[in-house]
Short mmCIF file of C-alpha atoms in Angstrom, two decimals:
data_model
loop_
_atom_site.label_atom_id
_atom_site.label_comp_id
_atom_site.label_asym_id
_atom_site.label_seq_id
_atom_site.Cartn_x
_atom_site.Cartn_y
_atom_site.Cartn_z
CA MET A 311 -0.06 -0.04 -0.11
CA ALA A 312 1.36 3.46 -0.94
CA PRO A 313 1.81 5.92 1.98
CA GLU A 314 -0.91 8.48 2.40
CA GLU A 315 -0.19 12.29 2.56
CA HIS A 316 -1.29 12.89 6.12
CA PRO A 317 -3.52 15.85 6.63
CA VAL A 318 -1.19 18.78 7.39
CA SER A 319 -2.38 21.88 9.11
CA GLU A 320 0.75 23.93 8.19
CA VAL A 321 4.38 23.77 7.31
CA GLN A 322 6.41 26.99 8.06
CA VAL A 323 9.88 28.28 9.12
CA ALA A 324 9.83 28.31 12.88
CA VAL A 325 13.46 29.40 13.47
CA PRO A 326 15.06 31.36 10.40
CA THR A 327 18.60 30.07 11.14
CA ALA A 328 20.84 29.29 8.17
CA CYS A 329 22.72 26.32 9.91
CA ASN A 330 25.41 24.59 8.01
CA LEU A 331 24.39 21.22 9.74
CA GLY A 332 21.28 21.77 12.10
CA GLU A 333 20.90 18.85 14.30
CA SER A 334 19.52 17.41 17.67
CA PRO A 335 16.30 19.25 18.06
CA SER A 336 15.21 18.72 21.74
CA TRP A 337 12.10 20.00 23.41
CA ASP A 338 12.50 21.07 26.92
CA GLY A 339 9.06 20.53 28.35
CA ALA A 340 9.86 22.06 31.64
CA ALA A 341 11.45 25.43 30.08
CA GLN A 342 9.10 25.35 27.12
CA LYS A 343 12.07 25.96 24.94
CA LEU A 344 13.60 24.15 21.77
CA LEU A 345 17.24 23.45 22.02
CA PHE A 346 19.12 22.48 18.72
CA VAL A 347 22.74 22.79 17.47
CA ASP A 348 24.70 23.69 14.31
CA ILE A 349 27.38 20.96 14.59
CA ASN A 350 29.76 22.46 11.98
CA GLU A 351 29.56 26.05 13.27
CA LYS A 352 29.97 25.03 16.77
CA THR A 353 26.84 26.53 17.91
CA ILE A 354 24.04 25.82 20.34
CA PHE A 355 20.46 27.44 19.85
CA ILE A 356 17.93 28.05 22.43
CA TRP A 357 14.68 29.04 21.13
CA ASP A 358 11.67 30.19 23.32
CA GLY A 359 9.23 30.71 20.69
CA SER A 360 10.02 34.25 20.04
CA SER A 361 13.78 34.86 20.47
CA THR A 362 16.80 32.52 20.16
CA GLU A 363 19.81 32.70 22.41
CA THR A 364 23.09 31.20 21.09
CA ILE A 365 26.21 29.61 22.67
CA ARG A 366 29.22 29.52 20.50
CA LEU A 367 31.72 26.80 21.41
CA GLU A 368 35.45 26.03 20.47
CA GLU A 369 34.73 22.74 19.00
CA LYS A 370 31.95 20.96 17.24
CA VAL A 371 28.87 19.95 19.04
CA GLY A 372 27.05 16.95 18.03
CA ALA A 373 23.89 17.16 20.32
CA VAL A 374 22.21 18.71 23.34
CA ALA A 375 19.53 17.70 25.89
CA PRO A 376 17.88 19.21 28.85
CA THR A 377 18.78 18.31 32.34
CA SER A 378 17.16 18.03 35.62
CA GLU A 379 18.54 21.49 36.63
CA PRO A 380 16.79 24.68 35.12
CA ASN A 381 18.93 26.65 32.43
CA THR A 382 21.49 23.72 32.39
CA LEU A 383 21.98 21.53 29.19
CA VAL A 384 24.00 18.50 28.69
CA ALA A 385 26.24 18.43 25.59
CA ALA A 386 28.03 15.82 23.57
CA LEU A 387 31.11 17.59 21.92
CA GLU A 388 33.90 15.85 19.84
CA LYS A 389 35.22 13.63 22.78
CA ASP A 390 33.67 15.06 25.88
CA VAL A 391 30.30 15.24 27.58
CA VAL A 392 29.81 18.44 29.27
CA THR A 393 27.07 20.55 31.07
CA ILE A 394 26.62 24.00 30.07
CA ASN A 395 24.86 26.67 32.44
CA TYR A 396 23.12 29.32 30.35
CA GLY A 397 21.08 31.10 33.06
CA ASP A 398 22.99 31.55 36.15
CA PRO A 399 26.19 33.89 36.06
CA GLN A 400 27.11 32.78 39.46
CA ARG A 401 27.82 29.28 38.43
CA PRO A 402 30.43 28.02 36.10
CA ARG A 403 29.56 27.98 32.42
CA PHE A 404 30.98 24.63 31.57
CA LYS A 405 31.61 21.45 33.59
CA LEU A 406 33.20 18.30 32.25
CA LEU A 407 31.19 15.04 32.86
CA ALA A 408 32.94 12.53 30.94
CA THR A 409 35.49 11.96 28.18
CA THR A 410 36.34 9.22 25.76
CA SER A 411 39.47 7.48 26.02
CA ALA A 412 42.26 8.31 23.53
CA ASP A 413 42.21 4.61 22.22
CA HIS A 414 38.49 5.22 20.99
CA GLY A 415 39.74 7.84 18.60
CA LEU A 416 40.59 11.70 18.77
CA PRO A 417 38.97 14.45 16.91
CA HIS A 418 42.05 15.10 14.90
CA GLU A 419 41.81 11.58 13.56
CA GLY A 420 38.16 12.15 12.28
CA TRP A 421 36.19 11.17 15.49
CA ARG A 422 33.28 13.23 17.12
CA PHE A 423 30.14 12.66 18.84
CA ASN A 424 27.01 12.69 16.51
CA ASP A 425 23.55 12.36 17.78
CA ALA A 426 22.61 11.81 21.51
CA LYS A 427 19.60 11.39 23.45
CA VAL A 428 18.33 10.53 27.21
CA THR A 429 16.51 7.55 28.21
CA PRO A 430 13.25 7.95 30.13
CA THR A 431 15.05 7.49 33.47
CA GLY A 432 17.82 9.95 32.67
CA VAL A 433 20.86 8.21 31.21
CA LEU A 434 22.63 9.81 28.32
CA ILE A 435 23.09 7.68 25.08
CA ALA A 436 25.50 9.12 22.71
CA GLY A 437 26.67 7.96 19.21
CA ARG A 438 30.10 8.73 17.95
CA MET A 439 31.04 8.77 14.34
CA HIS A 440 33.94 8.93 12.13
CA ASN A 441 34.45 11.29 9.09
CA SER A 442 35.11 8.15 6.86
CA TRP A 443 31.93 6.24 7.68
CA ARG A 444 31.20 6.10 3.97
CA ASP A 445 34.23 4.16 3.71
CA GLY A 446 33.30 1.51 6.18
CA VAL A 447 34.61 2.93 9.45
CA ASN A 448 32.09 1.99 12.08
CA GLY A 449 30.62 4.13 14.71
CA ARG A 450 30.57 3.70 18.74
CA VAL A 451 27.70 3.99 21.10
CA TYR A 452 28.02 4.93 24.74
CA ALA A 453 25.93 5.26 27.89
CA TYR A 454 26.82 7.87 30.79
CA THR A 455 24.96 8.59 33.91
CA GLU A 456 26.06 11.26 36.51
CA LYS A 457 26.53 8.56 39.22
CA ASN A 458 29.24 7.11 37.00
CA LYS A 459 31.55 10.15 37.93
CA LEU A 460 33.62 10.62 34.85
CA LYS A 461 33.39 7.09 33.47
CA ILE A 462 31.49 6.51 29.93
CA GLU A 463 30.64 2.96 29.19
CA GLU A 464 30.63 1.73 25.53
CA ILE A 465 27.53 -0.24 24.66
CA MET A 466 26.02 -2.11 21.79
CA GLU A 467 29.49 -3.62 21.02
CA GLY A 468 27.99 -6.76 19.26
CA ASN A 469 26.59 -4.55 16.57
CA ARG A 470 28.29 -2.99 13.62
CA ILE A 471 27.02 0.52 13.54
CA GLY A 472 28.01 2.38 10.52
CA LEU A 473 26.79 5.93 11.47
CA PRO A 474 24.86 6.25 14.78
CA ASN A 475 21.93 8.58 14.53
CA GLY A 476 18.43 9.14 15.72
CA MET A 477 16.96 7.25 18.81
CA ALA A 478 13.48 6.96 20.41
CA TRP A 479 12.09 5.04 23.27
CA HIS A 480 8.75 3.17 23.49
CA GLU A 481 8.26 3.29 27.19
CA GLY A 482 5.61 0.79 27.55
CA LYS A 483 7.67 -1.86 25.77
CA ASN A 484 11.16 -1.40 27.22
CA VAL A 485 12.49 -0.84 23.55
CA MET A 486 14.78 1.74 21.99
CA TYR A 487 14.58 2.52 18.20
CA PHE A 488 17.80 3.41 16.78
CA ALA A 489 18.78 4.77 13.07
CA ASP A 490 21.94 3.59 11.45
CA THR A 491 22.31 5.93 8.59
CA GLY A 492 25.22 3.97 7.32
CA ALA A 493 23.33 0.74 6.78
CA ASN A 494 20.07 2.65 5.80
CA VAL A 495 18.19 0.92 8.61
CA ILE A 496 16.07 1.33 11.73
CA LEU A 497 17.16 -1.15 14.46
CA LYS A 498 15.23 -2.26 17.70
CA PHE A 499 16.96 -2.87 20.86
CA GLU A 500 15.44 -4.35 24.08
CA THR A 501 16.54 -2.12 27.09
CA ASP A 502 17.25 -2.43 30.66
CA SER A 503 15.09 -1.04 33.50
CA GLU A 504 17.04 2.39 32.80
CA GLY A 505 16.29 2.51 28.96
CA VAL A 506 19.82 1.50 28.06
CA PRO A 507 19.88 -0.76 25.10
CA LYS A 508 21.05 -4.43 25.42
CA SER A 509 24.01 -5.56 23.37
CA ILE A 510 22.42 -6.95 20.29
CA GLY A 511 19.64 -5.30 18.29
CA GLU A 512 17.24 -6.51 15.53
CA ARG A 513 16.35 -5.01 12.27
CA CYS A 514 12.98 -3.25 12.11
CA PHE A 515 13.10 -2.32 8.61
CA THR A 516 15.49 -1.15 5.84
CA LEU A 517 14.61 1.89 3.90
CA PRO A 518 14.11 1.67 0.18
CA GLN A 519 16.90 3.35 -1.84
CA ASP A 520 15.00 5.77 -4.17
CA ASP A 521 14.75 9.51 -4.49
CA LYS A 522 11.87 9.50 -2.00
CA HIS A 523 13.72 7.70 0.96
CA GLY A 524 17.19 9.41 1.49
CA PRO A 525 18.91 7.72 4.36
CA PRO A 526 17.40 7.92 7.77
CA ASP A 527 18.77 10.53 10.18
CA GLY A 528 16.81 11.82 13.16
CA ILE A 529 13.90 9.76 14.36
CA THR A 530 11.06 10.40 16.94
CA ILE A 531 8.00 8.53 18.15
CA ASP A 532 4.46 9.76 18.38
CA SER A 533 1.81 8.87 20.94
CA ASP A 534 0.68 6.06 18.87
CA GLY A 535 3.97 4.37 19.00
CA ASN A 536 4.86 5.14 15.29
CA LEU A 537 8.28 6.51 14.26
CA TRP A 538 8.85 9.52 12.31
CA VAL A 539 12.07 9.62 10.24
CA ALA A 540 13.87 12.60 8.59
CA MET A 541 14.88 11.42 5.23
CA ALA A 542 18.22 13.05 4.88
CA GLU A 543 18.43 13.60 1.11
CA SER A 544 14.79 13.80 -0.24
CA GLY A 545 13.24 16.71 1.23
CA ARG A 546 10.66 14.89 3.52
CA VAL A 547 9.79 13.14 6.74
CA ALA A 548 7.76 9.85 6.77
CA CYS A 549 5.90 8.13 9.39
CA PHE A 550 6.37 4.34 9.72
CA THR A 551 4.96 1.53 12.17
CA PRO A 552 7.71 -0.21 14.10
CA ASP A 553 7.26 -3.06 11.69
CA GLY A 554 8.20 -0.80 8.72
CA GLU A 555 4.92 0.03 7.08
CA GLU A 556 5.07 3.46 5.75
CA LEU A 557 1.98 5.41 6.80
CA HIS A 558 2.48 8.99 5.87
CA THR A 559 4.83 11.55 4.46
CA VAL A 560 5.15 15.18 4.71
CA GLU A 561 6.87 17.20 1.98
CA LEU A 562 9.04 20.11 3.17
CA PRO A 563 10.27 23.08 1.09
CA VAL A 564 13.95 22.11 1.45
CA LYS A 565 15.99 19.17 0.33
CA ARG A 566 17.89 18.19 3.37
CA PRO A 567 15.99 17.52 6.78
CA THR A 568 18.32 16.06 9.41
CA ALA A 569 16.29 15.37 12.54
CA LEU A 570 13.16 15.98 14.28
CA THR A 571 11.14 16.27 17.55
CA PHE A 572 7.76 16.74 18.76
CA GLY A 573 7.21 20.00 20.93
CA GLY A 574 5.15 22.67 21.92
CA ASN A 575 2.78 22.89 24.92
CA ASP A 576 0.60 20.26 23.43
CA LEU A 577 3.39 18.20 21.82
CA ALA A 578 1.69 18.44 18.53
CA THR A 579 4.18 20.50 16.80
CA LEU A 580 6.93 18.58 14.87
CA PHE A 581 10.08 20.51 14.85
CA VAL A 582 12.47 19.66 11.87
CA THR A 583 16.09 20.86 11.56
CA THR A 584 17.76 21.04 8.11
CA ARG A 585 21.22 21.73 6.62
CA VAL A 586 22.98 23.69 3.89
CA GLU A 587 22.29 22.67 0.26
CA SER A 588 24.86 22.99 -2.41
CA GLY A 589 24.25 22.99 -6.16
CA ASP A 590 22.82 25.30 -8.66
CA SER A 591 19.33 25.72 -7.07
CA PRO A 592 19.43 25.56 -3.10
CA SER A 593 16.38 25.90 -1.20
CA ALA A 594 15.69 29.35 0.11
CA ASP A 595 15.14 28.26 3.51
CA ALA A 596 17.89 25.51 3.80
CA GLY A 597 19.36 25.48 7.29
CA ALA A 598 16.14 26.68 9.10
CA VAL A 599 14.01 24.91 11.65
CA PHE A 600 10.67 24.07 10.44
CA SER A 601 7.54 23.54 12.28
CA VAL A 602 4.83 21.13 11.11
CA ARG A 603 1.27 20.69 12.76
CA ILE A 604 -0.14 17.48 11.59
CA ASP A 605 -3.82 16.89 12.19
CA GLY A 606 -4.25 14.00 14.90
CA VAL A 607 -0.56 13.51 15.64
CA LYS A 608 1.23 14.36 18.76
CA GLY A 609 4.57 13.18 20.38
CA ALA A 610 4.89 10.71 23.13
CA ALA A 611 6.83 12.92 25.43
CA ALA A 612 9.00 15.85 25.68
CA ALA A 613 12.75 15.29 25.65
CA TYR A 614 13.72 13.18 28.79
CA PRO A 615 16.13 15.18 31.03
CA PHE A 616 19.39 14.03 31.95
CA GLN A 617 19.75 13.44 35.69
CA LEU A 618 22.19 15.64 37.55
#
């Protein structure tokens, strides 16, 4: 059965950034703010619905997420996991939480953190990628909790993960879904009581290789347990059942969406980050964050906060 065009209320530019590589949208439900990054421009954005605060860094930032403390983010950089205080001048701006060991690859060797999210119980799961992933250099995935005190643990070692990307949890089933962009596949992992995936995952579905299905990048989950996937090179997002049946698509006025999350006070707005476009006719709003209102669809939960 061909996928349906789901009734869409509106698609519009929410945040008119011109990100080189917009990524990691995360809805902070407590603060009612959208967090996202421009990886290549080393910038974190905090959008409150009307204005945008920016935090410039000295290295690339793969992902951000809210924490259990107000005005404090957790960020995965090139090799470090840090917290960033953006609201209290009396506290230090940055705090190092954990760092990956040198034998796991250094930034000058082409390694950096890519996507990262927090489990329903507050554990950070972060994927790390190599610039040569297209040439077969596999990525790595880590778990970190504050109680580990500077120790970051590699997980999912029994899997060959090409390019670690989007993650989403189905709380009622103790399942984490995971996008491997390098393999063009969505994987499913059983999780432990903290939402951390167990070592070996199973293939949910492989995306078709055609002009409507660019490789999967970011993913999120709606209140019906369906997965929304950013198609990295095809200008659209698509909704799939966990078994891989394509239910709906939403066309965007750009070619390269990267990641997505549900947000807003009713969790009924899908925010989609995008990236720069090359070639003769780049889209006018490439690099912006889009908001999509889809009739009858809302997110399962706001971003889970990292527990400090």
